[in-house]
Structures are given as C-alpha cells and as structure tokens.
Short mmCIF file of C-alpha atoms and ligand atoms in Angstrom, two decimals:
data_model
loop_
_atom_site.label_atom_id
_atom_site.label_comp_id
_atom_site.label_asym_id
_atom_site.label_seq_id
_atom_site.Cartn_x
_atom_site.Cartn_y
_atom_site.Cartn_z
CA MET A 1 -0.07 0.01 0.00
CA LYS A 2 1.29 3.44 -0.89
CA ALA A 3 -0.04 6.65 0.42
CA THR A 4 1.03 10.12 -0.51
CA THR A 5 1.14 12.73 2.15
CA THR A 6 2.05 16.32 1.90
CA ILE A 7 3.98 18.24 4.54
CA ALA A 8 4.01 21.96 4.24
CA SER A 9 6.96 23.47 5.90
CA SER A 10 6.28 26.18 8.45
CA SER A 11 8.64 28.52 6.73
CA SER A 12 7.42 30.40 3.68
CA GLY A 13 9.01 27.92 1.32
CA THR A 14 11.06 30.13 -0.85
CA PRO A 15 11.79 28.49 -4.20
CA VAL A 16 15.13 26.75 -4.28
CA ALA A 17 17.21 26.55 -7.42
CA HIS A 18 17.82 23.00 -8.23
CA ASN A 19 21.41 22.99 -9.00
CA ALA A 20 23.19 21.40 -6.13
CA VAL A 21 24.25 17.75 -5.81
CA PRO A 22 22.10 15.32 -7.79
CA PRO A 23 20.13 13.31 -5.32
CA SER A 24 21.27 10.01 -6.83
CA ALA A 25 24.86 10.67 -5.68
CA THR A 26 26.08 7.84 -3.52
CA SER A 27 27.58 8.16 -0.12
CA ALA A 28 30.98 8.67 -1.77
CA ALA A 29 30.41 12.40 -0.93
CA ARG A 30 30.66 11.34 2.70
CA ALA A 31 34.02 9.60 2.36
CA ASN A 32 35.82 12.94 2.57
CA ARG A 33 34.70 13.47 6.10
CA VAL A 34 37.48 11.22 7.35
CA ALA A 35 39.26 13.17 10.08
CA PRO A 36 42.71 12.45 11.35
CA HIS A 37 41.33 10.76 14.43
CA SER A 38 38.43 8.86 12.88
CA HIS A 39 40.11 5.52 13.55
CA ILE A 40 40.01 6.12 17.42
CA LYS A 41 36.98 4.40 18.78
CA GLY A 42 37.88 4.27 22.43
CA LEU A 43 40.70 3.39 24.80
CA GLY A 44 40.45 -0.32 24.00
CA LEU A 45 40.61 -1.48 27.60
CA THR A 46 39.35 -4.74 29.09
CA ALA A 47 36.62 -4.87 31.62
CA GLU A 48 39.38 -5.01 34.36
CA GLY A 49 40.89 -1.79 32.88
CA PHE A 50 43.98 -3.31 31.23
CA SER A 51 45.07 -2.34 27.80
CA ALA A 52 44.04 -5.19 25.56
CA GLY A 53 46.78 -5.14 23.06
CA ASP A 54 45.89 -2.97 20.14
CA ALA A 55 42.16 -2.28 20.37
CA GLY A 56 39.68 0.59 19.88
CA GLY A 57 41.89 1.87 17.06
CA PHE A 58 44.80 2.39 19.48
CA VAL A 59 48.19 1.08 19.01
CA GLY A 60 50.56 0.62 22.06
CA GLN A 61 50.64 3.51 24.61
CA ALA A 62 49.51 0.96 27.15
CA ASN A 63 50.35 2.99 30.32
CA ALA A 64 48.74 6.18 29.15
CA ARG A 65 45.57 4.23 28.00
CA GLU A 66 45.26 2.50 31.33
CA ALA A 67 45.67 5.73 33.14
CA CYS A 68 43.01 7.39 31.10
CA GLY A 69 40.76 4.38 31.88
CA VAL A 70 41.21 5.11 35.60
CA VAL A 71 40.17 8.67 34.91
CA VAL A 72 37.07 7.44 33.11
CA ASP A 73 36.15 5.38 36.25
CA LEU A 74 36.70 8.41 38.43
CA VAL A 75 34.67 10.62 36.23
CA LYS A 76 31.79 8.07 36.04
CA SER A 77 31.79 7.72 39.85
CA ARG A 78 31.78 11.50 40.09
CA LYS A 79 35.12 11.63 41.91
CA PHE A 80 36.94 13.73 39.41
CA SER A 81 35.31 17.10 40.05
CA GLY A 82 37.62 20.00 40.76
CA ARG A 83 40.48 18.11 39.06
CA ALA A 84 41.95 17.91 35.62
CA LEU A 85 43.95 15.50 33.52
CA LEU A 86 47.23 16.72 32.10
CA LEU A 87 48.71 14.80 29.13
CA VAL A 88 52.44 15.46 28.46
CA GLY A 89 54.49 14.07 25.68
CA ALA A 90 56.32 14.84 22.45
CA PRO A 91 54.25 15.95 19.41
CA GLY A 92 52.49 13.19 17.58
CA THR A 93 52.45 10.76 20.50
CA GLY A 94 48.65 10.54 20.59
CA LYS A 95 47.67 13.09 23.27
CA THR A 96 44.75 14.45 21.26
CA ALA A 97 43.79 11.01 20.27
CA LEU A 98 43.79 9.89 23.97
CA ALA A 99 41.52 12.85 24.96
CA LEU A 100 39.19 11.95 22.19
CA ALA A 101 39.12 8.25 23.15
CA LEU A 102 38.54 9.18 26.81
CA SER A 103 35.45 11.24 25.76
CA HIS A 104 34.18 8.23 23.69
CA GLU A 105 34.47 6.06 26.80
CA LEU A 106 32.27 8.37 28.71
CA GLY A 107 29.41 7.78 26.26
CA SER A 108 28.50 8.11 22.61
CA LYS A 109 26.82 11.58 22.84
CA VAL A 110 29.13 13.16 25.27
CA PRO A 111 30.15 16.63 23.98
CA PHE A 112 33.81 16.93 23.24
CA CYS A 113 35.01 20.51 22.96
CA PRO A 114 38.56 20.89 21.87
CA MET A 115 40.44 24.14 21.83
CA VAL A 116 44.08 25.38 21.67
CA GLY A 117 45.61 27.57 24.43
CA SER A 118 46.40 30.30 22.03
CA GLU A 119 42.73 30.69 20.99
CA VAL A 120 42.12 32.81 24.02
CA TYR A 121 44.14 35.66 22.50
CA SER A 122 41.55 37.51 20.49
CA SER A 123 41.28 41.17 20.17
CA GLU A 124 37.48 41.06 20.27
CA VAL A 125 36.62 38.77 23.14
CA LYS A 126 38.12 38.62 26.60
CA LYS A 127 40.34 35.68 27.45
CA THR A 128 38.23 34.53 30.23
CA GLU A 129 35.15 34.68 27.98
CA VAL A 130 36.68 32.27 25.47
CA LEU A 131 37.35 29.83 28.31
CA ALA A 132 33.93 30.23 29.71
CA GLU A 133 32.34 29.59 26.33
CA ALA A 134 34.45 26.46 25.76
CA PHE A 135 33.35 25.16 29.13
CA ARG A 136 29.62 25.88 28.24
CA ARG A 137 30.03 24.08 24.94
CA ALA A 138 31.30 20.97 26.81
CA ILE A 139 28.16 20.62 28.87
CA GLY A 140 25.44 18.86 26.97
CA LEU A 141 21.75 18.84 27.53
CA ARG A 142 19.69 15.82 26.38
CA ILE A 143 16.17 16.77 25.76
CA LYS A 144 13.36 14.30 25.36
CA GLU A 145 10.23 15.16 23.47
CA THR A 146 7.49 13.21 21.77
CA LYS A 147 6.77 14.41 18.36
CA GLU A 148 4.88 13.42 15.22
CA VAL A 149 7.42 12.32 12.64
CA TYR A 150 7.85 10.39 9.39
CA GLU A 151 10.76 8.00 9.80
CA GLY A 152 12.28 5.38 7.52
CA GLU A 153 14.92 4.37 5.05
CA VAL A 154 14.98 6.68 2.05
CA THR A 155 14.05 4.74 -1.10
CA GLU A 156 13.74 7.71 -3.44
CA ILE A 157 14.28 11.39 -3.67
CA THR A 158 12.64 12.91 -6.75
CA PRO A 159 12.59 16.67 -7.04
CA SER A 160 9.93 18.10 -9.47
CA GLU A 161 10.89 21.13 -11.39
CA ALA A 162 8.66 23.80 -12.63
CA GLU A 163 9.25 26.94 -14.71
CA ASN A 164 10.14 29.80 -12.49
CA PRO A 165 7.35 32.34 -13.00
CA LEU A 166 9.42 35.21 -11.92
CA ALA A 167 12.87 34.75 -13.40
CA GLY A 168 12.83 34.09 -17.06
CA TYR A 169 15.26 31.21 -17.27
CA GLY A 170 16.12 28.63 -14.69
CA LYS A 171 13.87 26.20 -13.02
CA THR A 172 12.76 26.00 -9.43
CA VAL A 173 11.78 22.99 -7.44
CA SER A 174 8.08 22.94 -6.91
CA HIS A 175 8.02 19.93 -4.57
CA VAL A 176 10.03 16.84 -3.83
CA VAL A 177 8.78 13.28 -3.54
CA VAL A 178 10.53 11.25 -0.89
CA GLY A 179 9.91 7.52 -0.34
CA LEU A 180 10.36 6.17 3.12
CA LYS A 181 10.50 2.47 4.11
CA THR A 182 10.19 0.81 7.49
CA ALA A 183 9.92 -2.88 8.48
CA ARG A 184 6.18 -2.59 8.27
CA GLY A 185 5.46 -0.56 5.13
CA THR A 186 6.43 2.22 2.75
CA LYS A 187 5.15 5.69 2.21
CA GLN A 188 5.65 8.30 -0.37
CA LEU A 189 5.69 11.95 0.89
CA ARG A 190 5.22 14.93 -1.23
CA LEU A 191 7.20 17.64 0.45
CA ASP A 192 7.77 21.37 0.34
CA PRO A 193 10.93 22.71 -1.48
CA SER A 194 12.36 23.94 1.78
CA VAL A 195 12.44 20.36 2.96
CA TYR A 196 14.43 19.50 -0.25
CA GLU A 197 16.92 22.18 0.77
CA ALA A 198 17.31 20.61 4.13
CA ILE A 199 17.80 17.15 2.38
CA LEU A 200 20.55 18.59 0.36
CA LYS A 201 22.09 20.25 3.41
CA GLU A 202 22.24 17.06 5.35
CA ARG A 203 23.60 15.33 2.31
CA ILE A 204 20.84 12.66 2.48
CA VAL A 205 20.93 9.92 -0.20
CA VAL A 206 18.96 6.90 -0.97
CA GLY A 207 19.70 4.24 1.73
CA ASP A 208 20.01 6.61 4.64
CA VAL A 209 17.62 6.44 7.58
CA VAL A 210 16.06 9.74 8.27
CA TYR A 211 13.11 11.33 10.09
CA ILE A 212 11.12 14.39 9.20
CA GLU A 213 9.27 16.34 11.76
CA ALA A 214 5.67 16.63 10.75
CA ASN A 215 5.00 20.13 11.88
CA THR A 216 8.27 21.89 11.35
CA GLY A 217 9.56 19.94 8.30
CA ALA A 218 13.00 19.63 9.91
CA VAL A 219 14.94 16.74 8.53
CA LYS A 220 17.46 14.63 10.57
CA ARG A 221 19.78 11.97 9.28
CA VAL A 222 19.92 9.08 11.75
CA GLY A 223 22.51 7.01 9.87
CA ARG A 224 22.95 4.72 7.04
CA SER A 225 20.75 1.71 6.84
CA ASP A 226 22.70 -1.40 7.84
CA ALA A 227 21.53 -3.12 4.64
CA TYR A 228 24.34 -1.04 3.12
CA ALA A 229 26.92 -1.83 5.75
CA SER A 230 30.32 -2.78 4.34
CA SER A 231 32.70 -5.22 5.79
CA PHE A 232 35.38 -2.82 7.02
CA ASP A 233 36.14 -2.98 10.70
CA LEU A 234 36.92 0.59 10.94
CA GLU A 235 34.70 3.19 9.38
CA SER A 236 33.44 6.69 10.16
CA GLU A 237 29.79 5.93 9.13
CA THR A 238 27.20 4.90 11.73
CA TYR A 239 24.89 2.09 10.66
CA VAL A 240 21.36 1.78 12.02
CA PRO A 241 18.70 -0.84 11.58
CA LEU A 242 15.64 -0.38 9.40
CA PRO A 243 13.03 1.42 11.71
CA LYS A 244 10.20 -0.63 13.06
CA GLY A 245 6.58 0.30 13.00
CA ASP A 246 4.82 2.66 10.59
CA VAL A 247 6.44 5.47 8.68
CA HIS A 248 4.11 8.05 10.31
CA LYS A 249 4.13 7.79 14.01
CA ARG A 250 4.71 9.60 17.31
CA LYS A 251 8.25 9.19 18.35
CA GLU A 252 10.25 10.08 21.40
CA LEU A 253 12.99 12.29 20.02
CA VAL A 254 16.21 12.88 21.87
CA GLN A 255 17.92 16.14 21.02
CA ASP A 256 21.49 16.79 22.15
CA VAL A 257 22.45 20.37 22.55
CA THR A 258 25.10 22.13 24.52
CA LEU A 259 24.69 25.06 26.92
CA GLY A 260 26.90 26.92 24.57
CA ASP A 261 24.38 26.26 21.71
CA LEU A 262 21.54 27.49 23.90
CA ASP A 263 23.45 30.71 24.86
CA ALA A 264 24.12 31.44 21.13
CA ALA A 265 20.67 30.60 20.11
CA ASN A 266 19.14 32.89 22.62
CA ALA A 267 21.54 35.79 21.87
CA ARG A 268 20.83 35.51 18.19
CA PRO A 269 17.15 34.32 18.03
CA GLN A 270 16.98 34.07 14.26
CA GLY A 271 19.47 31.17 13.73
CA GLY A 272 19.38 27.56 14.98
CA GLN A 273 15.98 26.42 13.89
CA ASP A 274 16.44 23.02 15.64
CA ILE A 275 17.46 24.32 18.93
CA MET A 276 14.79 26.97 18.96
CA SER A 277 12.15 24.38 18.17
CA VAL A 278 13.30 22.53 21.28
CA MET A 279 13.54 25.35 23.68
CA GLY A 280 10.78 27.43 22.22
CA SER A 281 11.15 31.08 22.99
CA LEU A 282 13.40 30.44 25.96
CA VAL A 283 14.45 33.79 27.02
CA ARG A 284 13.44 35.87 24.03
CA THR A 285 15.31 39.02 24.68
CA GLY A 286 16.62 41.55 22.23
CA ARG A 287 20.12 40.73 23.31
CA THR A 288 22.78 40.04 20.74
CA GLU A 289 25.63 39.04 22.96
CA VAL A 290 26.28 36.22 25.31
CA THR A 291 26.49 37.79 28.68
CA ASP A 292 26.90 36.34 32.14
CA LYS A 293 23.30 37.47 32.76
CA LEU A 294 22.03 35.58 29.69
CA ARG A 295 23.92 32.52 30.86
CA ARG A 296 22.27 32.73 34.24
CA GLU A 297 18.92 32.93 32.65
CA VAL A 298 19.59 29.92 30.45
CA ASN A 299 20.78 28.00 33.49
CA LYS A 300 17.51 28.79 35.18
CA VAL A 301 15.46 27.47 32.38
CA VAL A 302 17.70 24.42 32.07
CA LYS A 303 17.17 23.76 35.62
CA GLN A 304 13.42 23.88 35.28
CA TYR A 305 13.64 21.41 32.41
CA VAL A 306 15.76 19.03 34.44
CA ASP A 307 13.37 19.27 37.51
CA GLN A 308 10.49 18.52 35.13
CA GLY A 309 12.30 15.46 33.90
CA VAL A 310 12.27 16.72 30.33
CA ALA A 311 15.98 17.14 30.05
CA GLU A 312 19.13 15.65 31.40
CA VAL A 313 22.48 17.27 31.87
CA VAL A 314 25.38 15.38 30.23
CA PRO A 315 28.73 16.75 31.31
CA GLY A 316 31.27 16.46 28.51
CA VAL A 317 34.94 16.95 28.03
CA VAL A 318 36.88 20.19 27.49
CA PHE A 319 40.30 19.66 25.88
CA ILE A 320 42.76 22.49 25.97
CA ASP A 321 45.79 21.64 23.80
CA GLU A 322 49.06 23.54 24.15
CA VAL A 323 48.07 24.55 27.69
CA HIS A 324 51.38 26.33 28.21
CA MET A 325 50.08 29.03 25.81
CA LEU A 326 47.60 30.17 28.47
CA ASP A 327 48.62 33.02 30.78
CA ILE A 328 48.41 33.54 34.47
CA GLU A 329 44.99 35.25 34.22
CA CYS A 330 43.55 32.29 32.37
CA PHE A 331 45.08 29.91 34.91
CA THR A 332 43.52 31.68 37.83
CA TYR A 333 40.15 31.68 36.07
CA LEU A 334 40.54 28.07 35.24
CA ASN A 335 40.87 27.24 39.02
CA ALA A 336 37.48 28.99 39.42
CA LEU A 337 35.88 27.13 36.56
CA LEU A 338 37.07 23.74 37.75
CA GLU A 339 35.20 24.37 41.05
CA SER A 340 31.87 25.43 39.58
CA PRO A 341 29.18 22.90 40.21
CA MET A 342 28.46 22.13 36.62
CA ALA A 343 32.05 21.66 35.31
CA PRO A 344 32.87 19.31 32.47
CA THR A 345 35.87 16.89 32.59
CA VAL A 346 38.99 18.93 31.85
CA ILE A 347 41.89 17.61 29.91
CA PHE A 348 45.02 19.62 29.17
CA ALA A 349 47.91 18.67 26.89
CA THR A 350 51.37 20.07 26.48
CA ASN A 351 54.66 19.15 24.98
CA ARG A 352 56.71 21.63 27.11
CA GLY A 353 58.94 20.80 30.01
CA ASN A 354 59.81 23.47 32.42
CA ALA A 355 58.64 26.90 31.05
CA LEU A 356 57.99 30.37 32.02
CA VAL A 357 54.28 30.92 33.00
CA ARG A 358 53.05 33.38 30.50
CA GLY A 359 51.97 36.72 31.91
CA THR A 360 54.68 36.47 34.61
CA THR A 361 58.25 37.61 34.43
CA ASP A 362 59.94 35.05 36.66
CA VAL A 363 57.71 32.14 37.46
CA VAL A 364 59.12 29.04 35.89
CA SER A 365 57.02 25.97 36.40
CA PRO A 366 56.74 22.50 35.00
CA HIS A 367 54.85 22.53 31.70
CA GLY A 368 54.37 26.35 32.03
CA VAL A 369 51.46 25.75 34.39
CA PRO A 370 51.48 27.32 37.77
CA GLY A 371 51.76 25.24 40.80
CA ASP A 372 48.35 25.68 42.25
CA LEU A 373 46.73 24.34 39.03
CA LEU A 374 49.32 21.59 38.69
CA ASP A 375 48.28 20.37 42.19
CA ARG A 376 44.86 19.66 40.84
CA CYS A 377 46.14 17.74 37.81
CA LEU A 378 46.77 14.04 37.36
CA ILE A 379 49.75 13.95 34.99
CA VAL A 380 49.98 11.19 32.35
CA LYS A 381 52.97 10.91 30.03
CA THR A 382 52.70 9.57 26.49
CA GLU A 383 55.69 7.53 25.11
CA THR A 384 57.31 8.07 21.72
CA TYR A 385 56.73 5.21 19.27
CA ALA A 386 59.09 2.58 17.99
CA ARG A 387 59.15 1.73 14.31
CA ALA A 388 56.82 -1.29 14.70
CA GLN A 389 54.17 0.87 16.37
CA ILE A 390 54.50 3.59 13.65
CA ALA A 391 53.92 0.91 11.10
CA GLN A 392 50.78 -0.19 12.93
CA VAL A 393 49.31 3.28 13.18
CA LEU A 394 50.06 3.76 9.44
CA GLN A 395 48.29 0.43 8.61
CA VAL A 396 45.27 1.44 10.59
CA ARG A 397 45.08 4.82 8.94
CA ALA A 398 45.59 3.33 5.43
CA GLN A 399 42.70 1.00 6.11
CA VAL A 400 40.41 3.85 7.25
CA GLU A 401 41.29 6.08 4.40
CA GLY A 402 40.76 3.15 1.97
CA ILE A 403 44.36 3.19 0.72
CA GLN A 404 46.05 0.05 -0.48
CA LEU A 405 49.72 -0.35 0.27
CA GLY A 406 52.00 -2.32 -2.11
CA PRO A 407 54.75 -4.61 -1.00
CA GLY A 408 57.34 -2.94 1.20
CA VAL A 409 55.46 0.38 1.39
CA LEU A 410 54.61 0.00 5.05
CA ASP A 411 58.24 -0.54 5.97
CA LYS A 412 59.36 2.38 3.93
CA LEU A 413 56.76 4.68 5.46
CA ALA A 414 57.54 3.47 8.97
CA GLU A 415 61.22 4.20 8.34
CA GLU A 416 60.17 7.72 7.30
CA GLY A 417 58.11 8.04 10.37
CA GLU A 418 60.99 7.04 12.60
CA ARG A 419 63.43 9.36 10.84
CA ALA A 420 61.13 12.39 10.64
CA SER A 421 57.81 12.01 12.64
CA LEU A 422 54.73 9.85 12.74
CA ARG A 423 52.73 12.74 11.53
CA TYR A 424 54.90 13.32 8.53
CA ALA A 425 54.55 9.61 7.54
CA LEU A 426 50.78 9.86 8.02
CA GLN A 427 50.72 12.96 5.84
CA LEU A 428 52.48 11.12 3.00
CA LEU A 429 49.72 8.60 2.76
CA ALA A 430 47.10 10.74 1.02
CA PRO A 431 49.27 12.40 -1.62
CA ALA A 432 51.05 9.10 -2.43
CA ALA A 433 47.61 7.60 -2.96
CA ILE A 434 46.71 10.34 -5.41
CA LEU A 435 49.97 9.75 -7.24
CA ALA A 436 49.15 6.07 -7.49
CA ARG A 437 45.65 6.78 -8.85
CA MET A 438 47.06 9.13 -11.44
CA ALA A 439 49.43 6.36 -12.58
CA GLY A 440 46.40 4.09 -12.86
CA ARG A 441 47.44 1.83 -9.90
CA ASP A 442 45.21 0.75 -7.03
CA ALA A 443 48.01 0.42 -4.45
CA ILE A 444 50.78 2.69 -3.43
CA VAL A 445 54.28 1.48 -4.34
CA ILE A 446 57.64 2.48 -2.97
CA ASP A 447 58.33 4.88 -5.85
CA ASP A 448 55.19 6.94 -4.98
CA VAL A 449 56.50 7.31 -1.47
CA ASP A 450 59.97 8.32 -2.68
CA GLU A 451 58.57 10.85 -5.05
CA MET A 452 56.34 12.36 -2.39
CA GLY A 453 59.18 12.48 0.01
CA GLY A 454 61.18 14.46 -2.60
CA MET A 455 58.27 16.85 -3.07
CA PHE A 456 57.10 17.38 0.48
CA LEU A 457 60.02 17.74 2.94
CA ASP A 458 59.87 16.82 6.61
CA ALA A 459 60.68 19.62 9.01
CA LYS A 460 64.20 18.46 9.82
CA THR A 461 65.20 18.14 6.19
CA SER A 462 63.81 21.49 5.16
CA ALA A 463 65.35 23.32 8.01
CA SER A 464 68.77 21.93 7.48
CA ALA A 465 68.52 22.58 3.73
CA LEU A 466 67.85 26.32 4.48
CA ALA A 467 70.65 26.37 7.05
CA GLN A 468 73.00 25.00 4.36
CA GLU A 469 72.00 27.58 1.85
CA ALA A 470 72.43 30.40 4.36
CA GLY A 471 75.86 29.11 5.29
CA MET A 472 77.12 29.25 1.69
N1 LIG B 529 48.69 4.89 19.75
C1 LIG B 529 48.02 5.33 18.69
N2 LIG B 529 47.23 4.53 18.03
C2 LIG B 529 46.63 4.96 16.92
N3 LIG B 529 46.71 6.15 16.36
C3 LIG B 529 47.52 7.09 16.92
C4 LIG B 529 48.25 6.71 18.12
N4 LIG B 529 49.03 7.71 18.51
C5 LIG B 529 48.78 8.68 17.59
N5 LIG B 529 47.92 8.25 16.69
C6 LIG B 529 47.46 9.10 15.48
O1 LIG B 529 48.59 9.76 15.10
C7 LIG B 529 48.29 11.14 14.75
C8 LIG B 529 48.98 12.16 15.68
O2 LIG B 529 48.58 11.91 17.01
P1 LIG B 529 48.00 13.13 17.92
O3 LIG B 529 46.95 12.61 18.90
O4 LIG B 529 47.53 14.28 17.04
O5 LIG B 529 49.34 13.59 18.64
P2 LIG B 529 49.57 14.79 19.78
O6 LIG B 529 48.25 15.32 20.07
O7 LIG B 529 50.26 14.09 20.89
O8 LIG B 529 50.47 15.70 19.09
C9 LIG B 529 46.77 11.25 14.88
O9 LIG B 529 46.18 10.96 13.67
C10 LIG B 529 46.50 10.13 15.84
O10 LIG B 529 45.08 9.62 15.64
MG1 LIG B 530 47.56 17.27 19.57
#
C-alpha cells in the first residue's frame, strides 16, 4: 500500500534553485569526512581496565591508556570534580587521540570541545570569555520530546521542477517526492521545496535512515541503513537498523544540545532552527551578545527542564591543547571554573617541560602551568613510538582512508616516520595515494612514497637545507 502525504513546511517555502548535488549521488560524498582521528573508537581496555593489546583503534601506549581508563572510572563515579587530567609528551604521540578516546568512553553523545591555548588571545573577546564559552560548549543537555514524525529508510528522492514564473530562465523545485520504508510498510511523501533544501544540506541519499518532523519539516539523518553496511572493521559511518513500526508515528526524540548552543541561540534568536524548536522562546530578549546574565537565565530554564524530567545534563569533556600558551590570568580563572558545580571533565595537553608561565616575568614552572593548578592535575605521560608501532598506526590509517599499500611500502613509510615524525609519515599517505591513482594503480608502491618524500619535505630536512644555503 502506498499513500501520498504532503507536509507543508512552516517556513514560507522560498523556491530553491535545483542546481546542487544530484540526489542520486552515492555516499561517496561522505568519504571525505575522514578526520585524522576517525580511527580512534575508544581506549580499547578490558573490563578490568587493562590495555588489551591494540584495540579501539589504538596502538601501544599501554600505560597512558590504562591511566585514562582510571580517569574514566573516576569521572563516572563522580570523583573527578575539581580536578583535571594533564597529558604530557612529544608531538604526535597521541595526546589528542587519547583525549578523544576518553570522551568516547564516557558515552557516545558526550560533548567533546577541543581548543588550543592560544585561542584565548583574540582582540574582540576577553580571554576568560573564550574559556567560559568552551566550558559551556562542553556541557550537553539531552532533551526528550514526543513528536509526530515520518521515519524510515529513504527509497527515493525525486525533485519536481517547474518553470520559474518570476525569473525568465532557470527552473525551481516545486516539490520533492521522498519515499520512506520501514519494516512494516512504505510511504511516499510530497514535500515542500524547503524540505528539499534541508535534504541537500544534510547530504541525504537513498539508503539513509532519516526522520522528518511533521509540523516543522525539519529533517534529521539518523545514519545509514545497515543493509548497506560494508565489511570494514573501521569506518566513520554509523549504521542503523531499518526502523520498526509505521512510517508516520509519534516518536520520542532525543535532542542533544550544549549549553553553549543555547546561549548562542538565545543571543541571536534568528538562527538555529532546531534548537529553537526545542527550547521554544526560551528567554526571548533583544540581546545579541552572550553575557553572564544571559547564561544565568539559560541556566535557570535548564534547571526547570531538568526538574520536570524533560531534560538531562550530560557533562562532557573540554580539551585544552598547548596549555602552556595560556597566561596567568587564564590559569586563575581555570581554577575557578574547575570548582563550579556544573564543570565538565577537563583535559590539558602540552609538549613543554619547564617553562615560564606566560604573563609573569619570573615564574618558571613544570609545563608552564602554575603550581596551584598543577596540584589539581593528574599527569599522564605519552611515550614516543618505535618503528613497529608507527607501522601499525600507518596500517590502521591506510585502512580507514581506503588506501592500499603495495609490498614494502609500510616498511618504507615506517622508516620515514621514525626518521622524521609519525605525523609526517601519516601525511605522505594521502598524496602518495593520489599519485598512485594518477598512474592508474590501486595500491601505493615504494616509488610513490619516494617521489612524495622528494616533493614534500619533513621539517628536519627542510630546516637543514635552508641552514646550508644560508651558510654558503
Ligand atoms: N597509539 C596510537 N594509536 C593509533 N593512532 C595514533 C596513536 N598515537 C597517535 N595516533 C595518530 O597519530 C596522529 C597524531 O597523534 P596526535 O594525537 O595528534 O598527537 P599529539 O596530540 O600528541 O601531538 C593522529 O592521527 C592520531 O590519531
Ligand atoms: Mg595534539
């Protein structure tokens, strides 16, 4: 049985030029979302908290992983408040990766808010304001609502074009027909052009599982239907089963927003359609700036939501890389932030040994962090990698990026990694793969690596080359 339903979007439905991605495009478009840490799925520890060989996308680094596992336990049992984790180690030893893995271990929808110490130096915003905002963005709010939705696996996306009555040439989309399939049935929906715009924006293609809110026309991509799951162990895509029940139903929706999102949405009430639909007109002031007063008002509403059982607070992780770049003012403020009742888990990272604390003239302290903050930190050191481990990381990355390595290439790259740095070797992967493809080969061969090594220098080689020229 097939029924056709029309959803008119609440917005005025301005005509959209139909010139973007053709809807038949496969999920190849999504392949380019592979981020440098996409292979990291967790700390890869056993139930007893020991590092179980190479797991969770992690290679080696057993000590640091186990230490982070202890921190996860502390956070979960709420014994980590007022403290912070400080990761120290040479560049490219997986500090950022560990922080990310730690946040994965805390739960799948836990907000992770990374920043770099030097981000606080802006001429427009106060240093402390930057830190406060990062902390707000690391506190999630999970809001449950029951809504009328259409949910299912997309079986077709067919936009219908019509002559544009206003502009002479060009066509506009008059409506779009979307087919949705669930375990129980299928349904064809005739939708407003603004919904089509949302579909293009979310990069939805046939085979994705989506839901469309009936009264707002907001479209959400849940994941890819597991009928399309590939056999790779490591992938950046999330696969979901075919939804049960009817296409048209009432569904408990869980929205994850952060306090930072709410602050911003309330300061600029025109943007953030999703969030505003959740919180309604939360504070509705004419304010255009996030102030402490606005934050307190948002907190008040959030507290009401929590008391009513509608929302749940999910403390996330704030990750401050290059923490030695902060200055004494920031460190003092951090002490205060750490003690606030709704603080996220705080992780710092640095590759400095003893350093001058910025903003002072004579205070030299380990890692450039003043003593009173250091006292609150658990310090974990990451080890540098041996060649075998570099090879393993490269292997995992090649797999995630879908790059095939010819005979001997892994050894060659690992050698480069040991000589220069792990990051350098990782960076050679992608250009070498392009070179191989241009030559019509599927796999990278040693010559590709050599050629790339000649083209893109590692830091040590390029610096010594310049020094030589200057010496002549
Ligand atoms: N033990 C490891 N296992 C798997 N991948 C790793 C490991 N250590 C580092 N990497 C990867 O190597 C790259 C550099 O590590 P990164 O975490 O950025 O180093 P750092 O933050 O210490 O400078 C990243 O792509 C990271 O995911
Ligand atoms: Mg890093």
